[in-house]
Short mmCIF file of C-alpha atoms and ligand atoms in Angstrom, two decimals:
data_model
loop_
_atom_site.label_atom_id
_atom_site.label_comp_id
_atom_site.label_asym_id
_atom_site.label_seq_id
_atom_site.Cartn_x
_atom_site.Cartn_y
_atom_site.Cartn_z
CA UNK A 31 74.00 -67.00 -25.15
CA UNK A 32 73.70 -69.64 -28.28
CA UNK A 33 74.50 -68.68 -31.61
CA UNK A 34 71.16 -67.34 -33.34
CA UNK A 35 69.56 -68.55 -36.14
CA UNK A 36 67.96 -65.46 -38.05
CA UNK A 37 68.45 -67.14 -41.74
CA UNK A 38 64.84 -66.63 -43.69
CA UNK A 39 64.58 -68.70 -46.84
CA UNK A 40 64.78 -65.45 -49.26
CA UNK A 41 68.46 -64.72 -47.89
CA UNK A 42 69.62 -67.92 -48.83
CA UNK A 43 68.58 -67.19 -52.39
CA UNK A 44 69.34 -63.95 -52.23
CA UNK A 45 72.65 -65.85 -51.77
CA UNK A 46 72.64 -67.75 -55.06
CA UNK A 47 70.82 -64.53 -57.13
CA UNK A 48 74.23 -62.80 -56.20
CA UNK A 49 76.53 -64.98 -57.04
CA UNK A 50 74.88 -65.04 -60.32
CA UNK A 51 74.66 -61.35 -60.80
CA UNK A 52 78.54 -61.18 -59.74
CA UNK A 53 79.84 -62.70 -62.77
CA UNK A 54 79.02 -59.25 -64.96
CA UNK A 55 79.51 -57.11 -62.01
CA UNK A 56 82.75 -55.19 -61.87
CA UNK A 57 82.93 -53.52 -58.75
CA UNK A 58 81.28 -54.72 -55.42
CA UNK A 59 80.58 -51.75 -52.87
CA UNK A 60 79.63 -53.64 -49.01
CA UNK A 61 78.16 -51.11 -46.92
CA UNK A 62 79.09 -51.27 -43.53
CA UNK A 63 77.54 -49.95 -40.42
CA UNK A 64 80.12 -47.32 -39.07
CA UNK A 65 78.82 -47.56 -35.51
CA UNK A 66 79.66 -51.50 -36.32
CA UNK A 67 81.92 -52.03 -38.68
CA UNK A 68 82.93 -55.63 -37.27
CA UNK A 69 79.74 -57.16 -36.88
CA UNK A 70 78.30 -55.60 -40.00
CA UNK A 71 80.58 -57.56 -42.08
CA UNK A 72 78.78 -60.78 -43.85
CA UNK A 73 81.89 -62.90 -43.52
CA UNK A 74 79.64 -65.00 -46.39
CA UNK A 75 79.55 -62.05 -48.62
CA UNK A 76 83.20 -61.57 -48.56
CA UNK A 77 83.86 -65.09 -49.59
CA UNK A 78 81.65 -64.49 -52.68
CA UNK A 79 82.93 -61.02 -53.48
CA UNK A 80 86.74 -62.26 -53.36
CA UNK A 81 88.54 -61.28 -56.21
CA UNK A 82 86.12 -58.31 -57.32
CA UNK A 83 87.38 -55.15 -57.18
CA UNK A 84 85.82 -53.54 -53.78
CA UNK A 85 84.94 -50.56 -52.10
CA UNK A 86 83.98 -50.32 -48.14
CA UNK A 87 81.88 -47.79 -47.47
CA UNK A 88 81.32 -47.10 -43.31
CA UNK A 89 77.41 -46.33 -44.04
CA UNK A 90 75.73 -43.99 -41.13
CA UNK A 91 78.68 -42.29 -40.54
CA UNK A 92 76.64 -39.23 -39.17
CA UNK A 93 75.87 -41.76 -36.24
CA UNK A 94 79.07 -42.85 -35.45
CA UNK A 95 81.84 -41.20 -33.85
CA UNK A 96 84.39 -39.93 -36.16
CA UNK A 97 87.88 -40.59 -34.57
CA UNK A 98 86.60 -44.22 -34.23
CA UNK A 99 85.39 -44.32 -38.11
CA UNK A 100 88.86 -42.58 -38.58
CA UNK A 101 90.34 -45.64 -36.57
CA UNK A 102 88.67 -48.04 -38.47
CA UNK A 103 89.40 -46.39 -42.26
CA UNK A 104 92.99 -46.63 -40.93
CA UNK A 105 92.77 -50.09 -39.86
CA UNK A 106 90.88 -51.10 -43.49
CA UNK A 107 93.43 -49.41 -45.17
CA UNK A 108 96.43 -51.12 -43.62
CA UNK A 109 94.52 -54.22 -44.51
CA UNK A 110 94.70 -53.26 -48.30
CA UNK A 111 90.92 -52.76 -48.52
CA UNK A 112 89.64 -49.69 -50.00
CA UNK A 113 86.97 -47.46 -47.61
CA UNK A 114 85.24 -44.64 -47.59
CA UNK A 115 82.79 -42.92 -44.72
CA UNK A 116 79.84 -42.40 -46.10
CA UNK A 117 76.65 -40.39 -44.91
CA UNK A 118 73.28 -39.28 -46.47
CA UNK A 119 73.92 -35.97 -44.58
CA UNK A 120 77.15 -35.09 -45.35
CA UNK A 121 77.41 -33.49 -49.19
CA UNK A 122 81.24 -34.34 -49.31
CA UNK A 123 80.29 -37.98 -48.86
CA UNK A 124 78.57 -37.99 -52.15
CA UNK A 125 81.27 -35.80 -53.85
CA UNK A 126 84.04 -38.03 -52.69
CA UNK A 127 82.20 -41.77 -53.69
CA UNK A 128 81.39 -40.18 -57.10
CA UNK A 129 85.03 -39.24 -57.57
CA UNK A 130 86.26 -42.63 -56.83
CA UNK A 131 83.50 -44.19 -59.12
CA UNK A 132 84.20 -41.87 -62.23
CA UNK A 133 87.45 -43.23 -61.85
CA UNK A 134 87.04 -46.60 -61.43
CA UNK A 135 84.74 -46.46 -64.65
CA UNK A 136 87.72 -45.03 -66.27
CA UNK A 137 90.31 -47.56 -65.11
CA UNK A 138 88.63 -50.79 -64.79
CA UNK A 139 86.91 -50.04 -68.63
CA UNK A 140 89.03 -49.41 -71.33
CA UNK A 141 87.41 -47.00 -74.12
CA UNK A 142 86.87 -50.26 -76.55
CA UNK A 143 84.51 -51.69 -73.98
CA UNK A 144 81.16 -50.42 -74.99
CA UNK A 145 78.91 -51.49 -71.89
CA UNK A 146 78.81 -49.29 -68.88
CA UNK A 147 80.34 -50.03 -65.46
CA UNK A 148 78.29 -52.74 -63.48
CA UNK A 149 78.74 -51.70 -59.44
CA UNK A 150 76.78 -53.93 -56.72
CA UNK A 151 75.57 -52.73 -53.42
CA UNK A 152 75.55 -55.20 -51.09
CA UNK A 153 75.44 -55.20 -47.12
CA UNK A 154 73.54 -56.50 -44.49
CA UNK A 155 69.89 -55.46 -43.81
CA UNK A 156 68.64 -51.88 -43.20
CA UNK A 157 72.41 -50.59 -43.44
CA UNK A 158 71.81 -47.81 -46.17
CA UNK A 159 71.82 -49.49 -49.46
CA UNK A 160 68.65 -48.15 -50.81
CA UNK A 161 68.92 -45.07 -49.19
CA UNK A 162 72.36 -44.74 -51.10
CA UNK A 163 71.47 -44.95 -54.17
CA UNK A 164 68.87 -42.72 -54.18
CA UNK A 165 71.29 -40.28 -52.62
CA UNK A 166 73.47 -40.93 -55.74
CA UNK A 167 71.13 -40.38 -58.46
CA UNK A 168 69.26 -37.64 -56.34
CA UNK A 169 66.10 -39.55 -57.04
CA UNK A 170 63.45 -42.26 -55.11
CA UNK A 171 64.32 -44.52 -57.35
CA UNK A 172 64.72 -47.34 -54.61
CA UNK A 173 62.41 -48.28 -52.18
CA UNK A 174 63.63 -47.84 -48.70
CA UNK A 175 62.67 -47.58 -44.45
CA UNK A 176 64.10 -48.36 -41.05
CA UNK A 177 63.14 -51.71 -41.04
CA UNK A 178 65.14 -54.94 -42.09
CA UNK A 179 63.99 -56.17 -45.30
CA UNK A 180 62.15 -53.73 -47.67
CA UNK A 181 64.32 -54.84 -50.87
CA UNK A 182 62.82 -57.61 -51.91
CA UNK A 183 64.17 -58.55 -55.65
CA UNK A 184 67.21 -57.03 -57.24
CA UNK A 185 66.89 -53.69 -59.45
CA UNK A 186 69.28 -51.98 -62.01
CA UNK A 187 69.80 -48.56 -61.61
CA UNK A 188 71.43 -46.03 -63.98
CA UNK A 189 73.47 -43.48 -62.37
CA UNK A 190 75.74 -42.18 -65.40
CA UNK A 191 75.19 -42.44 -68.97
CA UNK A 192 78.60 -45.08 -68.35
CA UNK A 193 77.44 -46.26 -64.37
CA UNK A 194 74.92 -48.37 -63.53
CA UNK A 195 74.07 -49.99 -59.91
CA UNK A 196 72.45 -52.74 -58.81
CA UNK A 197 70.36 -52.66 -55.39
CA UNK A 198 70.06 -55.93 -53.66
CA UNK A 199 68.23 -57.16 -50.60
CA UNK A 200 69.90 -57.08 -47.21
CA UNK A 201 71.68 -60.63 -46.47
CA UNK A 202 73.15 -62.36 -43.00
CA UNK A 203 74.52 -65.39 -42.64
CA UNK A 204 72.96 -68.50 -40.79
CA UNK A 205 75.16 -68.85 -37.91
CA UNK A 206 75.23 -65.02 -36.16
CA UNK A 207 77.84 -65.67 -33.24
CA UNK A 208 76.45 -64.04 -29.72
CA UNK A 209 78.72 -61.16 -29.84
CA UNK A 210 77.46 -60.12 -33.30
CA UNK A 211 74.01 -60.73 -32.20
CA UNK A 212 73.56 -57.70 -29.85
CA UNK A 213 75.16 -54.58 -32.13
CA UNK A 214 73.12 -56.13 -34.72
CA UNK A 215 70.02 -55.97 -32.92
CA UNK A 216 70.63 -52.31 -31.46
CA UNK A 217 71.52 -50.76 -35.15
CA UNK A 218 68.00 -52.39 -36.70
CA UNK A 219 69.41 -54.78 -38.94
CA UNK A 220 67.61 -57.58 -37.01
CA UNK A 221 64.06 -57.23 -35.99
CA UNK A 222 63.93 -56.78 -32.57
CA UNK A 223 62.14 -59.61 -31.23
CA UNK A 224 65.03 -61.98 -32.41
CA UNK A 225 66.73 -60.91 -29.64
CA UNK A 226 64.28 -59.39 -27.50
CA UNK A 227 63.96 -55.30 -27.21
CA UNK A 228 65.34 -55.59 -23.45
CA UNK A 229 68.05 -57.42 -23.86
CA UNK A 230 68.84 -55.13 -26.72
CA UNK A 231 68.03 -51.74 -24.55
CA UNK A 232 70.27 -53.20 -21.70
CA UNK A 233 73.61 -53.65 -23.73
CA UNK A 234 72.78 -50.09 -25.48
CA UNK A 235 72.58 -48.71 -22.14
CA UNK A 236 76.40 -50.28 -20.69
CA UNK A 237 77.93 -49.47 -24.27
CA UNK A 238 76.88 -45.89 -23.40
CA UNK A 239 78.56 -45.96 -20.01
CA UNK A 240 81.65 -48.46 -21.22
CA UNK A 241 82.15 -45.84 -23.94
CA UNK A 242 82.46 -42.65 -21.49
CA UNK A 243 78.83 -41.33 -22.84
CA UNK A 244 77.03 -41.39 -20.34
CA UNK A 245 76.51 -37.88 -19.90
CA UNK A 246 74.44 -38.21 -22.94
CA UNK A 247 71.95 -40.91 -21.33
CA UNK A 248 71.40 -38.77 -18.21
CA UNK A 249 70.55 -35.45 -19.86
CA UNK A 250 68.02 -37.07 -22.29
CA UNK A 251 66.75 -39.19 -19.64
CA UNK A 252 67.28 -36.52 -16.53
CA UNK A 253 66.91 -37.68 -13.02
CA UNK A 254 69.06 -40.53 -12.51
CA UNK A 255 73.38 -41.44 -13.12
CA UNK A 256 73.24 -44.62 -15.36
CA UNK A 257 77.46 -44.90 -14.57
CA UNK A 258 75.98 -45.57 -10.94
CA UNK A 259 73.19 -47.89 -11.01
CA UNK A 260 72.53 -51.64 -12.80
CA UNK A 261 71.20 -50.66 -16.46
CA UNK A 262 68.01 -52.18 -15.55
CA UNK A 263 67.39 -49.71 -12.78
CA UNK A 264 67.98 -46.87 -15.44
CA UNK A 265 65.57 -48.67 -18.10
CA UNK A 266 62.99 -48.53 -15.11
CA UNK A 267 63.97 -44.76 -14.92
CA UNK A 268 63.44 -44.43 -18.66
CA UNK A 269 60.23 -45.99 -18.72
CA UNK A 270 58.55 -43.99 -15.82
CA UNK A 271 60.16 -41.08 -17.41
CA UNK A 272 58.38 -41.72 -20.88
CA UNK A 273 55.29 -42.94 -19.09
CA UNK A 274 55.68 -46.60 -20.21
CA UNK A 275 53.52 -47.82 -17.17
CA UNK A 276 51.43 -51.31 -16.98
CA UNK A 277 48.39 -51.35 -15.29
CA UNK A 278 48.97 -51.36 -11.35
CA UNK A 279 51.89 -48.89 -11.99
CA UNK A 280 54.89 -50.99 -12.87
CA UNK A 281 56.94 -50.18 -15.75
CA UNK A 282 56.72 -51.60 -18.88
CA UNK A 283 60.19 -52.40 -20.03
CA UNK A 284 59.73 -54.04 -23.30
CA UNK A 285 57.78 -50.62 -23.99
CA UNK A 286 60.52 -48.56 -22.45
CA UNK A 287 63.32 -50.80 -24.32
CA UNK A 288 61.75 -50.09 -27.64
CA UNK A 289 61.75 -46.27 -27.23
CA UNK A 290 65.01 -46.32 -26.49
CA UNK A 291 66.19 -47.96 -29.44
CA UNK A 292 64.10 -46.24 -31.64
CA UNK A 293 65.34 -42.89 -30.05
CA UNK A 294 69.09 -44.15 -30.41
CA UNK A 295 68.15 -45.56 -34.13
CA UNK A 296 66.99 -41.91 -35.20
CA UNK A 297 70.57 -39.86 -33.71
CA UNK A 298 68.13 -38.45 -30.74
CA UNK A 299 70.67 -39.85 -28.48
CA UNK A 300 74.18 -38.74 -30.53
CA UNK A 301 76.79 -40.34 -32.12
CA UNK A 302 77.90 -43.65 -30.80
CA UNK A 303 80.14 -46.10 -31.99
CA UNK A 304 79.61 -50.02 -30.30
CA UNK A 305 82.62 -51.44 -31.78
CA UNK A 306 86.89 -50.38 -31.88
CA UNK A 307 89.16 -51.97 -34.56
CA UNK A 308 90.98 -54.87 -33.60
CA UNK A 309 94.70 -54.11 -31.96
CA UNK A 310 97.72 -55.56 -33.75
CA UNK A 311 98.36 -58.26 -31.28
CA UNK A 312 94.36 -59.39 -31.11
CA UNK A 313 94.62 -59.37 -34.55
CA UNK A 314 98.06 -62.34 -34.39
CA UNK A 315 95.65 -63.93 -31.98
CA UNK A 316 92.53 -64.54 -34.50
CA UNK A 317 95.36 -65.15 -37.02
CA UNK A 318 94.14 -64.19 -40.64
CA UNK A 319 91.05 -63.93 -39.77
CA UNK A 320 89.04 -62.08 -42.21
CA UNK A 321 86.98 -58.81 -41.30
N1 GTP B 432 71.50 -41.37 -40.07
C1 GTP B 432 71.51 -41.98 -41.27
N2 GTP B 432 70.49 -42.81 -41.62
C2 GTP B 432 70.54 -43.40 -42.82
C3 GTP B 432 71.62 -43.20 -43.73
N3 GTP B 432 71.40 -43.95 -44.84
C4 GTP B 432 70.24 -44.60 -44.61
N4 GTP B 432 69.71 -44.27 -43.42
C5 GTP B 432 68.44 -44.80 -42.84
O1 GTP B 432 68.56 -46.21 -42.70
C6 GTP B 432 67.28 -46.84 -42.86
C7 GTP B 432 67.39 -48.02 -43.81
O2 GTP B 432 67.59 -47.57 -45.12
P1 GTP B 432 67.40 -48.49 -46.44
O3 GTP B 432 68.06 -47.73 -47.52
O4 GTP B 432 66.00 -48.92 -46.60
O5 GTP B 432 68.31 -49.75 -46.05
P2 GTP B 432 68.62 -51.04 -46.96
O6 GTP B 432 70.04 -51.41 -46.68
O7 GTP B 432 68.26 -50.78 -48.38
O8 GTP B 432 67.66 -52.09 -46.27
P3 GTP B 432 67.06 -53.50 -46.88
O9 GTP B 432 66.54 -53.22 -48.24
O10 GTP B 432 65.99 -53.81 -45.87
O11 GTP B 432 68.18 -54.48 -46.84
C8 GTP B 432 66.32 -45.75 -43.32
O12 GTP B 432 65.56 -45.33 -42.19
C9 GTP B 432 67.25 -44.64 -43.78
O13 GTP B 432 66.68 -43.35 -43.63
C10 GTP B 432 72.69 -42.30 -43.33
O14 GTP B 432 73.68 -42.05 -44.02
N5 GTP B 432 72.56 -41.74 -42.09
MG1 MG B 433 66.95 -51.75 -49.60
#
């Protein structure tokens, strides 16, 4: 597959607006994807961010499995980089972040600074920012929806009388490698007709079966083993299942593809996580590459 150029003009300034903004920011938290923690990583974002004090939060984490987000806190950790799990649905989510904030405002500001603490949300699009903060200040303060894109400008948001955050828009980076392409695609951060919904489906279906869940396609989809048959066969399954038929009878697979990665986008199909830390010696072989 060739690299993918999904790089609208408002990222790129999106691009310059932040590293503006940076300069009286003093904390940067990049929301990750838990259920892709590698390819959810704007390698261009962490340039810019380098040398801010950061937090990693694995965003979602309700939809990813938790001994991999455990692997991957681990693996962050050992790196020196500060994470959290974080979920809308989890209540000790929210306690924990606010801990670490309230005392980040306490040790990055000493009492004589009068101004509050200035934290930036930043992450790719449709990871959770919005969402996020209005889960913070228990209010719909920021607009959000399961679509890439709805934050359009930036917007200041005050979350303690000393804590203030700053939404921004969603950013990627012009030259998306093929591998990032495809978990990208199935967790909604790219529209889907970049890619193509099929193409999409078809991965999501062998990650279920590479990952040992299988089980999970073939009771939601009943009637057919997807660990036994060429994903396309099962997509033609789903979509006679879900009565995704074109005239003349034959199934509709774009149709079929799109339900299916709607139905895995809203947690109808369980937690699944696409992508495993890297191991020690993959990690010598990329050398100090950054993730
Ligand atoms: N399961 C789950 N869904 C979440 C969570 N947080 C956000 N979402 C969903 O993710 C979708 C995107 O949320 P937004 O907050 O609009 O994402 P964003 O990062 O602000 O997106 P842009 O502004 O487009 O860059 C929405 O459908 C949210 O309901 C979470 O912790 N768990
Ligand atoms: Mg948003």
């Amino acid at each position: 597959m060739k690299e993918v150029r999904w790089y609208p003009g408002n990222m790129a300034r999106t691009m310059r607006r932040l590293r503006e903004d940076l300069r009286v920011i003093d904390l940067v938290v990049e929301l990750r994807d838990a259920r892709v923690p590698r390819s959810s990583h704007n390698p261009r974002l962490a340039d810019l961010i380098a040398g801010k004090e950061q937090l990693v939060l694995l965003h979602k984490a309700d939809q990813a499995e938790n001994s991999a987000t455990e692997r991957w806190l681990a693996y962050l950790e050992s790196r020196g980089i500060p994470a959290m799990a974080y979920s809308v649905h989890r209540q000790r989510s929210l306690t924990s972040l606010m801990r670490f904030l309230n005392g980040k405002a306490r040790s990055l500001l000493p009492y004589r600074i009068k101004r509050p603490l200035r934290i930036m949300i930043v992450g790719i699009p449709n990871v959770g920012k919005s969402t996020l903060i209005n889960h913070l200040v228990k209010r719909g303060v920021a607009p959000t929806g399961n679509r890439p894109g709805i934050t359009r400008g930036k917007q200041w948001i005050r979350l303690l009388p000393g804590v203030e955050l700053l939404d921004t828009p969603g950013v990627l980076w012009p030259d998306l490698s093929p591998e990032t392409v495809l978990p990208l695609g199935v967790v909604g951060a790219l529209p889907p007709e970049v890619v193509g919904g099929e193409k999409l489906a078809l991965w999501l279906l062998e990650a279920f079966v590479r990952r040992g869940k299988a089980g999970r396609l073939s009771r939601r989809y009943p009637g057919a083993e997807p660990e036994h048959q060429p994903p396309e066969i099962f997509l033609e399954h789903i979509g006679q299942r879900l009565g995704c038929l074109l005239p003349g009878g034959k199934v509709d697979r774009e149709r079929a593809a799109a339900l299916l990665l709607k139905d895995f986008q809203g947690g109808g199909l369980g937690p699944l996580t696409l992508e495993e830390p890297p191991l020690p010696e993959e990690e010598e072989a990329q050398g100090e590459e950054d993730v």
